[in-house]
Tab-separated table of C-alpha atoms and ligand atoms in Angstrom:
chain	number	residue	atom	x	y	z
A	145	UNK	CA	36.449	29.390	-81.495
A	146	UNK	CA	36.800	28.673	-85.511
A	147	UNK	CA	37.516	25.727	-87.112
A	148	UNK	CA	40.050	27.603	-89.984
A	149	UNK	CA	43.589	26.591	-90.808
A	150	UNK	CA	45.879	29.072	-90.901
A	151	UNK	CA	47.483	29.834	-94.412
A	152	UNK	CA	51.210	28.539	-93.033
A	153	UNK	CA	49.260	25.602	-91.990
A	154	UNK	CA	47.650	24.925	-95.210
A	155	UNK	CA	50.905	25.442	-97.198
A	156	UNK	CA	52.558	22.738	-95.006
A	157	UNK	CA	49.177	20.241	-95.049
A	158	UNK	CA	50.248	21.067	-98.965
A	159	UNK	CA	54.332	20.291	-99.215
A	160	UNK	CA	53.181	17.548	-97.300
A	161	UNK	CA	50.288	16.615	-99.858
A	162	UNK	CA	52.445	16.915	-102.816
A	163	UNK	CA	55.173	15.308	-100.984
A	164	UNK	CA	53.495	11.951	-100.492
A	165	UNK	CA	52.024	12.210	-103.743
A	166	UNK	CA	54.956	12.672	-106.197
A	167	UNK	CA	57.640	11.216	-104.055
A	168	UNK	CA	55.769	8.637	-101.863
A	169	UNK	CA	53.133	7.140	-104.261
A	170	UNK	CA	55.470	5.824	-106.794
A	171	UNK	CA	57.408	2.967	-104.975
A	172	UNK	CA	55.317	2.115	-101.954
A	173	UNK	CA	53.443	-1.211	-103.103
A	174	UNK	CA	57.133	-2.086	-103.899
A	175	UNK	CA	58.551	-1.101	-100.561
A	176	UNK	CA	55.714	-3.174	-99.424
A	177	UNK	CA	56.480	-6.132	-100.712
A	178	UNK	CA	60.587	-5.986	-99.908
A	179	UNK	CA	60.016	-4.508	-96.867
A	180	UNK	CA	62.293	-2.149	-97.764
A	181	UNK	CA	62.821	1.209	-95.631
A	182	UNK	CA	62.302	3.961	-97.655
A	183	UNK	CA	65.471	5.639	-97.028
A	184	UNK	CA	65.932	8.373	-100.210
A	185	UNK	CA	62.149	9.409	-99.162
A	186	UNK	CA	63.015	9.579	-95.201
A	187	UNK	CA	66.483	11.728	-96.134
A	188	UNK	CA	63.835	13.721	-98.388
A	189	UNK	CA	61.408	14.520	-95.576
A	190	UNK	CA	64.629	15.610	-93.442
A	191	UNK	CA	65.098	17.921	-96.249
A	192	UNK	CA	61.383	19.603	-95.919
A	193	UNK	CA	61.916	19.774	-92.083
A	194	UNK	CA	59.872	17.101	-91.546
A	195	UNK	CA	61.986	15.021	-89.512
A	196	UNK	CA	62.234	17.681	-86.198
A	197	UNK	CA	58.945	19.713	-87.387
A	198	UNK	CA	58.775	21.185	-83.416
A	199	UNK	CA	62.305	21.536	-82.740
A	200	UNK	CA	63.299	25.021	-82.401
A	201	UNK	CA	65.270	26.566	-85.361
A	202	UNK	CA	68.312	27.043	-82.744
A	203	UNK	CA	68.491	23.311	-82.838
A	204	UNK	CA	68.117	22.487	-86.745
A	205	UNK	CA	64.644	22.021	-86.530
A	206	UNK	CA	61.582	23.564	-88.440
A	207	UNK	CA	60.151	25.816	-85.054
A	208	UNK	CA	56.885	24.681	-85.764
A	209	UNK	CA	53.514	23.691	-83.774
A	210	UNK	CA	51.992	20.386	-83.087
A	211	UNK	CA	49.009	21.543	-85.466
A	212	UNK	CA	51.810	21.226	-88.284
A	213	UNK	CA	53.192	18.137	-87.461
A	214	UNK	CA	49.553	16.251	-87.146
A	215	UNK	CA	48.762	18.172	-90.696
A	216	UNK	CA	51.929	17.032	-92.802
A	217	UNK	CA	51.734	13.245	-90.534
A	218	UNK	CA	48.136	12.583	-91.958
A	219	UNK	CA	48.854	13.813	-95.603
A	220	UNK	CA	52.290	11.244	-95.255
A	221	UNK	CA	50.032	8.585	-93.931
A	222	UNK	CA	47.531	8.464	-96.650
A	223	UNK	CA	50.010	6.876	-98.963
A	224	UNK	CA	52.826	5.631	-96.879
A	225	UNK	CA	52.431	4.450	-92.945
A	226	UNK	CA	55.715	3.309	-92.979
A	227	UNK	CA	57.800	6.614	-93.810
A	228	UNK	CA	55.002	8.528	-91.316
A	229	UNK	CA	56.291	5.960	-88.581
A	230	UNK	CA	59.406	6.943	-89.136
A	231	UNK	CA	58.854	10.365	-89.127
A	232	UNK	CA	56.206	10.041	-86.037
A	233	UNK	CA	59.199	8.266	-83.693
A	234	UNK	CA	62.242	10.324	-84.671
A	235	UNK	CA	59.715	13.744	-84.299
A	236	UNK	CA	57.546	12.911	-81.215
A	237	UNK	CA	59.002	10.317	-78.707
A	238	UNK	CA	62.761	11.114	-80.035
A	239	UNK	CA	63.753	15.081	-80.647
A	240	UNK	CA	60.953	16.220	-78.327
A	241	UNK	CA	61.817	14.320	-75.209
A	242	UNK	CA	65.506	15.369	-76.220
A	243	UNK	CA	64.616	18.966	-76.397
A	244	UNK	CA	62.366	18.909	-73.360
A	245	UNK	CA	64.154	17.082	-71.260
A	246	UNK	CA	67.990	17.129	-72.557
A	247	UNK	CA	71.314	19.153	-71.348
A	248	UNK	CA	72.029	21.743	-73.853
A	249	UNK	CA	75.410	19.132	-74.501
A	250	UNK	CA	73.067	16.570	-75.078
A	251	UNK	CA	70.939	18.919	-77.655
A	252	UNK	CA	74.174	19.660	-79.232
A	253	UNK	CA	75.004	16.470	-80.048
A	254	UNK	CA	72.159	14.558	-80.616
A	255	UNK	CA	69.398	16.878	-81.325
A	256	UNK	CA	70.745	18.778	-83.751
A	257	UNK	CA	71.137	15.830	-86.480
A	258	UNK	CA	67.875	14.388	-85.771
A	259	UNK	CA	65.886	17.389	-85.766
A	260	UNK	CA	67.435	17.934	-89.564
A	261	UNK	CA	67.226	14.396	-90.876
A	262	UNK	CA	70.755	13.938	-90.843
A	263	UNK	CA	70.152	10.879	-88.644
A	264	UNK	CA	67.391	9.172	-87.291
A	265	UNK	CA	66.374	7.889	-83.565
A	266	UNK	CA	64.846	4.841	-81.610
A	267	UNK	CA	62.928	4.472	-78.759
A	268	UNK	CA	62.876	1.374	-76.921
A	269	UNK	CA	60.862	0.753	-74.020
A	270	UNK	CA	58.906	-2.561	-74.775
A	271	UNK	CA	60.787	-6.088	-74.148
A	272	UNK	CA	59.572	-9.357	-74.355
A	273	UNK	CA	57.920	-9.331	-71.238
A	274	UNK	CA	56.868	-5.671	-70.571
A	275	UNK	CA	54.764	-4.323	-73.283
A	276	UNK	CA	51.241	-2.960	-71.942
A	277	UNK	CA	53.202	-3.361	-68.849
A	278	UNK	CA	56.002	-0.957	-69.452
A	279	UNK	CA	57.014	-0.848	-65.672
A	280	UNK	CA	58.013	-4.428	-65.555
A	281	UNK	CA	62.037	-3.471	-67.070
A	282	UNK	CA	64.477	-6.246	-67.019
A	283	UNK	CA	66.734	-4.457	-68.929
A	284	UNK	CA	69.123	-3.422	-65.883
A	285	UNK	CA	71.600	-0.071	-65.934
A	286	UNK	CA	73.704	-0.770	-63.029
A	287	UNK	CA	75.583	2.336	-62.290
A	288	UNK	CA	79.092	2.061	-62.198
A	289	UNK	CA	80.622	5.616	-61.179
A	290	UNK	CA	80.758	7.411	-64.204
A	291	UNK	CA	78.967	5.279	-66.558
A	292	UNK	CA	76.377	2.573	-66.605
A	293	UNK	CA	76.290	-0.894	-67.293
A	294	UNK	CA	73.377	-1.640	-70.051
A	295	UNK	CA	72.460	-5.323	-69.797
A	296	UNK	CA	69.480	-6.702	-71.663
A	297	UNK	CA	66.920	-7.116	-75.077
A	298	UNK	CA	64.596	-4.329	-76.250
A	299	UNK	CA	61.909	-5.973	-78.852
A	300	UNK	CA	60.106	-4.630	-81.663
A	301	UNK	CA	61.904	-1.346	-82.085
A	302	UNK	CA	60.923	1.027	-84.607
A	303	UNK	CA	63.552	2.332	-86.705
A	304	UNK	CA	65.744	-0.594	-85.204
A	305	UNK	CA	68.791	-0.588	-88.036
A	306	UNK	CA	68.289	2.462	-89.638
A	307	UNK	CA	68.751	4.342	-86.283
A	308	UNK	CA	71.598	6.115	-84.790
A	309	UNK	CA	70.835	7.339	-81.804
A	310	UNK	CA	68.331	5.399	-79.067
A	311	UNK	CA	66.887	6.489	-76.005
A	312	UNK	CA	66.708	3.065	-73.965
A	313	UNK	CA	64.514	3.004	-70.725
A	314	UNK	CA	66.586	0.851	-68.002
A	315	UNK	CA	66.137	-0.668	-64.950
A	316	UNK	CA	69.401	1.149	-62.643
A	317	UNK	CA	67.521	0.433	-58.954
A	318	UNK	CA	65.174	-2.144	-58.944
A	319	UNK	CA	64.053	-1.697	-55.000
A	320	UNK	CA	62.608	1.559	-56.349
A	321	UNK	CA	60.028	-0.036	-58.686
A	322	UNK	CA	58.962	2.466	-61.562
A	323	UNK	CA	60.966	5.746	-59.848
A	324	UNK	CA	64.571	3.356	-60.659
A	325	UNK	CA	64.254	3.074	-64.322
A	326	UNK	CA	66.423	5.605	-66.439
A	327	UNK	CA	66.726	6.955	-69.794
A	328	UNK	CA	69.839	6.516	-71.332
A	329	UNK	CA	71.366	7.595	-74.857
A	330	UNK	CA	72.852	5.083	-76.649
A	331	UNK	CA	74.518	5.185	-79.879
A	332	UNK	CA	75.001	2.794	-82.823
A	333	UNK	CA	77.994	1.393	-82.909
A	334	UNK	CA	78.652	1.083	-78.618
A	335	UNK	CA	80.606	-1.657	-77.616
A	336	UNK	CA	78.456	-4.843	-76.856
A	337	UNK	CA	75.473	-3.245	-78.453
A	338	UNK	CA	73.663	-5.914	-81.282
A	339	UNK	CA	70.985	-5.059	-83.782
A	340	UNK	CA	68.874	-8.461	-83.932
A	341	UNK	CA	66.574	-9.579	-86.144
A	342	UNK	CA	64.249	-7.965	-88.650
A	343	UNK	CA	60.240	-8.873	-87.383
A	344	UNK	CA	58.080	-9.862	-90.321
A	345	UNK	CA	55.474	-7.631	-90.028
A	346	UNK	CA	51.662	-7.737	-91.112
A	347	UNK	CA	51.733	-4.166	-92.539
A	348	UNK	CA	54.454	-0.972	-92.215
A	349	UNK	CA	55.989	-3.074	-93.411
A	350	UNK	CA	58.678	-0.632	-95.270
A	351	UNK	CA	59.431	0.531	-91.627
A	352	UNK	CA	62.443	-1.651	-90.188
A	353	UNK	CA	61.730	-2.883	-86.530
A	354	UNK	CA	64.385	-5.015	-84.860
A	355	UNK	CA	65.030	-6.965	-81.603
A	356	UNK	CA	68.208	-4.714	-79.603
A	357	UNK	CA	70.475	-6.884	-77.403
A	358	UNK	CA	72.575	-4.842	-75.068
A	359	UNK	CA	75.760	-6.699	-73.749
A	360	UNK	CA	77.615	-4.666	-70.761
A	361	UNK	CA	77.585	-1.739	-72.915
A	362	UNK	CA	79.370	1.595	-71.186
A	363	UNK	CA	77.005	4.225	-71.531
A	364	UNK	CA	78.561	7.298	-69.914
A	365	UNK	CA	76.665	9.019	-67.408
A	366	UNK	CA	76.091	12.391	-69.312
A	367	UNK	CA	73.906	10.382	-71.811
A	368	UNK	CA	71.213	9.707	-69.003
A	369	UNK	CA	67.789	12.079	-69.640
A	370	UNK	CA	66.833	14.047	-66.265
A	371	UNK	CA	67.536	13.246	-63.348
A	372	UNK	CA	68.293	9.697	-61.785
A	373	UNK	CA	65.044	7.614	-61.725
A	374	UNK	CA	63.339	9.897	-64.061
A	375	UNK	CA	63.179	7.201	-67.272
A	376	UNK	CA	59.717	5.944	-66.758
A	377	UNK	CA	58.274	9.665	-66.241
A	378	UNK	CA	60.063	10.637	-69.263
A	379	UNK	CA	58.650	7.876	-71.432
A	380	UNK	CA	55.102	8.514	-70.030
A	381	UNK	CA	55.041	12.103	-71.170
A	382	UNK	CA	56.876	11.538	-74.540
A	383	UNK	CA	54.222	8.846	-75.287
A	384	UNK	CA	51.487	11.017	-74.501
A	385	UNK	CA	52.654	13.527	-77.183
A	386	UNK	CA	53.856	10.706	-79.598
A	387	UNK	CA	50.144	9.391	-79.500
A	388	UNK	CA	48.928	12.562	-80.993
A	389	UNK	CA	51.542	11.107	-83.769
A	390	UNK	CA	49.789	7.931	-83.775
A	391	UNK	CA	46.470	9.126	-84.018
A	392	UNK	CA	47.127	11.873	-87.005
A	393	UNK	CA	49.057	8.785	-88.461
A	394	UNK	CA	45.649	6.572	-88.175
A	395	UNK	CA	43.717	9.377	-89.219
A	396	UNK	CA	45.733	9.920	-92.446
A	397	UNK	CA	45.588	5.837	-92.922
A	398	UNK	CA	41.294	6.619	-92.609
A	399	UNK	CA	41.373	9.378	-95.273
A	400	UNK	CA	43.464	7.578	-97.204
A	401	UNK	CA	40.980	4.737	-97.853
A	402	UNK	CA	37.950	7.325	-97.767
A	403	UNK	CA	39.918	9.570	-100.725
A	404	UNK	CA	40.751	6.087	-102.887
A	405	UNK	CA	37.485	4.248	-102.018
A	406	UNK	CA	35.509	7.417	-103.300
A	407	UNK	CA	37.681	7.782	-106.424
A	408	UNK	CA	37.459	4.371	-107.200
A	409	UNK	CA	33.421	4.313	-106.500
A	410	UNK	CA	33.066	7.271	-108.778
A	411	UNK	CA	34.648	5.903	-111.692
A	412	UNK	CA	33.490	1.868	-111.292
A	413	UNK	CA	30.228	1.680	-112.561
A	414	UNK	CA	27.537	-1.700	-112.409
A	415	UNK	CA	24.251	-1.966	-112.814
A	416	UNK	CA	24.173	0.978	-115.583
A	417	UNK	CA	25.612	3.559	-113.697
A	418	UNK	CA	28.644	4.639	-111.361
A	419	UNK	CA	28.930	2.650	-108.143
A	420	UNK	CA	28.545	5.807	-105.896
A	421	UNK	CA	25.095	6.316	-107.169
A	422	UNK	CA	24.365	3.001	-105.049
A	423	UNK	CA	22.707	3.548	-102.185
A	424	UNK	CA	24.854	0.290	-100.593
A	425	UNK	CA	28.094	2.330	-101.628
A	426	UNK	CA	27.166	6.163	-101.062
A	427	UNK	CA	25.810	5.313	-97.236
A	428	UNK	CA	29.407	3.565	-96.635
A	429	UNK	CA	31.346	6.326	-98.135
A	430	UNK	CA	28.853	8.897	-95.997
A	431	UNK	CA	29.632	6.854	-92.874
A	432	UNK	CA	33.289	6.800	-93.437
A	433	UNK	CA	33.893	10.573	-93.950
A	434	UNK	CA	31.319	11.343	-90.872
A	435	UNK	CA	33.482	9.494	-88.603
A	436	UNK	CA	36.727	10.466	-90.491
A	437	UNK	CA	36.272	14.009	-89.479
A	438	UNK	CA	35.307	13.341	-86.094
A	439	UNK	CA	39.042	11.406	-85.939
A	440	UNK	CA	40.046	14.798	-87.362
A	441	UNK	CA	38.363	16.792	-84.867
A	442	UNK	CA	40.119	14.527	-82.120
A	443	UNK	CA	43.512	14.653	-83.524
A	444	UNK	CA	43.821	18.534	-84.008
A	445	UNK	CA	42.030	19.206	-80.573
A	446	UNK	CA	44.773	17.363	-78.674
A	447	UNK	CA	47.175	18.773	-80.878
A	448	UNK	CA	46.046	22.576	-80.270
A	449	UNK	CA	46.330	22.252	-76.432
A	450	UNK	CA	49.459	20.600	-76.469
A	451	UNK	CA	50.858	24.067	-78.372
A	452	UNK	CA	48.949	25.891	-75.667
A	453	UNK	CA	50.421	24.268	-72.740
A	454	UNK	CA	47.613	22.721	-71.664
A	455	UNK	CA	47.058	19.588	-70.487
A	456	UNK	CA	46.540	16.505	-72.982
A	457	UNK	CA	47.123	13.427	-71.663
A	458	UNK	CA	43.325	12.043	-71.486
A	459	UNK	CA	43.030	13.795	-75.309
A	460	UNK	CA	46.126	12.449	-77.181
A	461	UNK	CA	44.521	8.877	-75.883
A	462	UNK	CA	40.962	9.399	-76.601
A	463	UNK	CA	42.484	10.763	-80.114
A	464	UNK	CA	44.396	7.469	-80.534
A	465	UNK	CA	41.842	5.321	-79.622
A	466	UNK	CA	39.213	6.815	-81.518
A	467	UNK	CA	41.385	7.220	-84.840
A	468	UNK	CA	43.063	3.824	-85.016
A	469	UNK	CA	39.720	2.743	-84.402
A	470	UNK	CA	38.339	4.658	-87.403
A	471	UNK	CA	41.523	3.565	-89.527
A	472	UNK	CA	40.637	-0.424	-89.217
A	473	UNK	CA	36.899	0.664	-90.397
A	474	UNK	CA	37.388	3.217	-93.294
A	475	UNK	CA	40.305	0.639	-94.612
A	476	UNK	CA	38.011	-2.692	-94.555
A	477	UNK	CA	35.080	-0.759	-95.840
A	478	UNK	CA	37.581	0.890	-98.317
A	479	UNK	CA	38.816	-2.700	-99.407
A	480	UNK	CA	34.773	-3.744	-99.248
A	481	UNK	CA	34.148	-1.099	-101.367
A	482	UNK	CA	36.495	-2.299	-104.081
A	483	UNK	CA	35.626	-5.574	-104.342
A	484	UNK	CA	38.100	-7.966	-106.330
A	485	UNK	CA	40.102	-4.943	-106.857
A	486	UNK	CA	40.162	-4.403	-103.344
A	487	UNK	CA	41.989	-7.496	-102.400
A	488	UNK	CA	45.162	-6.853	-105.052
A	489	UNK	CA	48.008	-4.690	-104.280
A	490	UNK	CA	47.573	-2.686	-107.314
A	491	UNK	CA	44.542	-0.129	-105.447
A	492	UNK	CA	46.802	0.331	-102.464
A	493	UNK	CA	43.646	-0.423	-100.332
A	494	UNK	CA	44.522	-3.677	-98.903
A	495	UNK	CA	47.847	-1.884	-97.395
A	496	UNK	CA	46.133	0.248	-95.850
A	497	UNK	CA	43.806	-2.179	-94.123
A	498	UNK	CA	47.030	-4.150	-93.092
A	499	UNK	CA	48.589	-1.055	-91.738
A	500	UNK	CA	45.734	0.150	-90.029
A	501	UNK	CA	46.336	-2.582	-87.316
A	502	UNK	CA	49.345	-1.772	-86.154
A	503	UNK	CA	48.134	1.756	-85.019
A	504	UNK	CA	45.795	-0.015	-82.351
A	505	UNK	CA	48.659	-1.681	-81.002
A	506	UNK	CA	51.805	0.904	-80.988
A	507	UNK	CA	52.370	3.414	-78.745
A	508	UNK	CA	49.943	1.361	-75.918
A	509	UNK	CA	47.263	-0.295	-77.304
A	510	UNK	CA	43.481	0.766	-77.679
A	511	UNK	CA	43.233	-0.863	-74.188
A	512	UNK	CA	45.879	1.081	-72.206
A	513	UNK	CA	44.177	4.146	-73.769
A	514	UNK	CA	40.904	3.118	-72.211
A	515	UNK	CA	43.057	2.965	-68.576
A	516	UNK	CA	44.430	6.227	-69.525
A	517	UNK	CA	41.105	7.834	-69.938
A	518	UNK	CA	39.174	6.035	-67.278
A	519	UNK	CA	41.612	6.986	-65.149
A	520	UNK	CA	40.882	10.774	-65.422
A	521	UNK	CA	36.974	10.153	-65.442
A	522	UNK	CA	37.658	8.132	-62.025
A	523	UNK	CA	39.874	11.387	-60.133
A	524	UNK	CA	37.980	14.361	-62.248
B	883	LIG	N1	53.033	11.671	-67.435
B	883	LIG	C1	53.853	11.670	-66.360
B	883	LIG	N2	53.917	10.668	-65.470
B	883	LIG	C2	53.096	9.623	-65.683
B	883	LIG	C3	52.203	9.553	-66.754
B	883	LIG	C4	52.195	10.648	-67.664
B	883	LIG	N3	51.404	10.663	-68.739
B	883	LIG	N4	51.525	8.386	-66.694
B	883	LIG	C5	51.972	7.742	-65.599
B	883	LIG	N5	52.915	8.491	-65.001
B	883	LIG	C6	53.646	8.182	-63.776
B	883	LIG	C7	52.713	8.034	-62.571
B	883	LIG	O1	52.461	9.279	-61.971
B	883	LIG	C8	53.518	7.110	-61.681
B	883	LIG	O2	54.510	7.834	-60.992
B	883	LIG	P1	54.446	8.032	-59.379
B	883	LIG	O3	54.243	6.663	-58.792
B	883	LIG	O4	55.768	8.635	-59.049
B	883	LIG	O5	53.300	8.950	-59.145
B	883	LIG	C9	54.258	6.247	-62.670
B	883	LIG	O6	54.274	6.911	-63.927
B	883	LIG	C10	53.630	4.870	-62.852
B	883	LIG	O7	52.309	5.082	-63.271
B	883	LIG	P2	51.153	4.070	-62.929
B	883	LIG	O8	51.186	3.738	-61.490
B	883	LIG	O9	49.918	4.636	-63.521
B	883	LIG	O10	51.663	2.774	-63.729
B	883	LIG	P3	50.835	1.543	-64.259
B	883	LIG	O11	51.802	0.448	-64.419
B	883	LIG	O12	49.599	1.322	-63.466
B	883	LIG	O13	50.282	2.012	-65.694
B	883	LIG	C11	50.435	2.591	-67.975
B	883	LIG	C12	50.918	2.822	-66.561
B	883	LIG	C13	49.602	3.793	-68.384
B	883	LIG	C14	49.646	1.328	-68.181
B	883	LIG	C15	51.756	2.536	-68.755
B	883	LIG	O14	52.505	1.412	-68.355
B	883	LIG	C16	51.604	2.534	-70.244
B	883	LIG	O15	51.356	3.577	-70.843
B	883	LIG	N6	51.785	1.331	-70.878
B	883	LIG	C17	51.838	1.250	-72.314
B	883	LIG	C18	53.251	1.386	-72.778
B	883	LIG	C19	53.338	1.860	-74.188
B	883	LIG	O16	52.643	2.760	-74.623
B	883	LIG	N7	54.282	1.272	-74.928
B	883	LIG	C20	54.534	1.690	-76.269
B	883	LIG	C21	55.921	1.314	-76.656
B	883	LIG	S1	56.704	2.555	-77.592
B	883	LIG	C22	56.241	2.336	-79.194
B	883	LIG	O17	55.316	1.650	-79.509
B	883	LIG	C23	57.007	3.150	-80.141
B	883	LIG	C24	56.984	2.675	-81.558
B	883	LIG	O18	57.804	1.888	-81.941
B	883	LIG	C25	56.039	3.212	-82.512
């Protein structure tokens, strides 16, 4: 066992660094404050191979590990939770459940320009009345020889406008419960498909997230993922990978606010002397790194047996929970830390606090991942 990144890995925890800090840093308090998606920066990270980091090379992606991904997602999130949403849907619940789980036609078409940037996907599984309780689809695909009918509203979807391509979980046989809902791809652009409104958001708020309304839309049958009934499986597993997203996103949004709150404490002094050399400061900063590594430690543990084929599931949500956990503390101590300063946009703090929230929520909330993990205490 050792605890050493590889040198590839380092170089990309780098790009990704560098990335976030000459490209990202720049605009984000403004993209903030218009809510505007930062499109030039998301065609940018399609550029670095961001977008489809573990999508084979045959398929226009980057053919790297989940290690990588979780390494370049926490550097991203430091600065900008918004474009590492972005990246964390279109690379985790999007191109891998494609690649895992799609027809080599299906890779062809779809895959390919998501896994390079070209385009960028949605997943929709939660509607008004089935969040937490993803099961409860009243979204209906009623199959109609060869096509389905797509019927129904999808609420707060990531990447909602800017999307192309969405992989919408459906209700086709409702006497089968769970084992009748199906995943279908849908494309912008369908007849009788609607992008609604833009949510206001609290904090990501550069990331666009949209209402879908689907009005007897024809989605041919070759766009359906696995086999008939297989949509809730499918968005089971991809959301226990995408958490591993989540997490690393949390845990960049934690060392984020450790990295500016200990800049900031080094260089404010009162009282005669820097504000690190307080023992009221320097315990807060020592608690925040302490459990900021063990989010680390987490993150890159479900993310190593996820590239060795081993099972996850209980890790990605103990990773998740712990790290969004983490995030909410590091960023109010962070803003804490800062004082006055703290509160104003200018010291990026208070963004961070606002978009630490969201990752407690998204991708089943810090609840669900206690079922989840209670679960496999109760049948190990
Ligand atoms: N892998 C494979 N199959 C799984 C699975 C997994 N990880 N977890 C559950 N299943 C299967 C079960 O085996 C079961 O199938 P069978 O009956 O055939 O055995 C089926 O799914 C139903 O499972 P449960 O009986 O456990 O269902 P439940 O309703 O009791 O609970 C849940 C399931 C864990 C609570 C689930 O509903 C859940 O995860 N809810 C949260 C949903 C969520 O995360 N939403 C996020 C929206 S996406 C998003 O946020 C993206 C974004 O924009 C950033």
């Amino acid at each position: 066992m050792h605890f050493e990144l590889t040198e590839e890995h380092k170089m990309i925890r780098d790009t990704a660094r560098d990335f976030a800090q000459n490209e990202l840093l720049p605009g984000v308090i403004e993209r903030d404050t218009h809510e505007k998606f930062p499109a030039e920066q998301v065609k940018k990270m399609g550029e670095l191979g961001f977008m489809g980091m573990m999508v084979d090379t045959k398929y226009n992606g980057s053919g790297m590990d989940t290690m990588s991904y979780v390494l370049a997602m926490e550097e991203i999130s430091k600065i900008d939770a918004s474009a590492s949403v972005v990246m964390s849907v279109n690379n985790s619940l999007v191109c891998w459940g494609l690649e895992k789980f799609g027809t080599e036609e299906q890779k062809e078409k779809y895959l390919k320009p998501l896994a390079s940037g070209e385009v960028i996907g949605a997943f929709c599984l939660s509607e008004p009345e089935a969040g937490s309780d993803a099961t409860s689809q009243r979204t209906t695909a009623i199959d109609n020889g060869d096509h389905y009918i797509l019927n129904g509203t999808k609420n707060w979807i990531t990447n909602g406008n800017s999307a192309s391509v969405y992989l919408v979980m459906a209700q086709t046989d409702v006497e089968k419960g769970h084992r009748g809902i199906n995943c279908l791809i849908v494309e912008k652009g369908m007849e009788g498909f609607q992008v609604g409104k833009k949510e206001e958001k609290l904090g990501i708020r550069g990331s666009d997230t949209h209402s879908l309304m689907f009005t007897d839309v024809k989605v041919p049958k070759e766009n359906r993922l696995g086999e008939d009934g297989f949509g809730f499986k499918f968005a089971m597993k991809v959301l226990s990978g995408g958490r591993i997203g989540i997490a690393a996103q949390a845990l960049g949004i934690a060392s984020g606010s450790l990295e500016f709150a200990t800049k900031y404490a080094k260089e404010r002094k009162a009282f005669g002397k820097p504000i690190i050399e307080h023992q009221g400061v320097a315990f807060k900063l020592a608690e925040m790194a302490t459990k900021v590594e063990a989010a680390r430690h987490l993150v890159l543990k479900a993310a190593w047996l996820k590239d060795q084929g081993m099972p996850f599931d209980k890790e990605s949500a103990m990773a998740k929970l712990y790290a969004s956990e983490v995030a909410m503390y590091a960023s109010v101590e962070a803003v804490q830390i800062h004082g006055g300063y703290g509160y104003v946009k200018e010291y990026h703090v208070e963004r961070l606090m606002r978009d630490a929230k969201i990752t407690q929520i998204y991708e089943g909330t810090s609840e669900i991942q206690k079922i989840v993990i209670s679960r496999f205490l109760a049948n190990e």
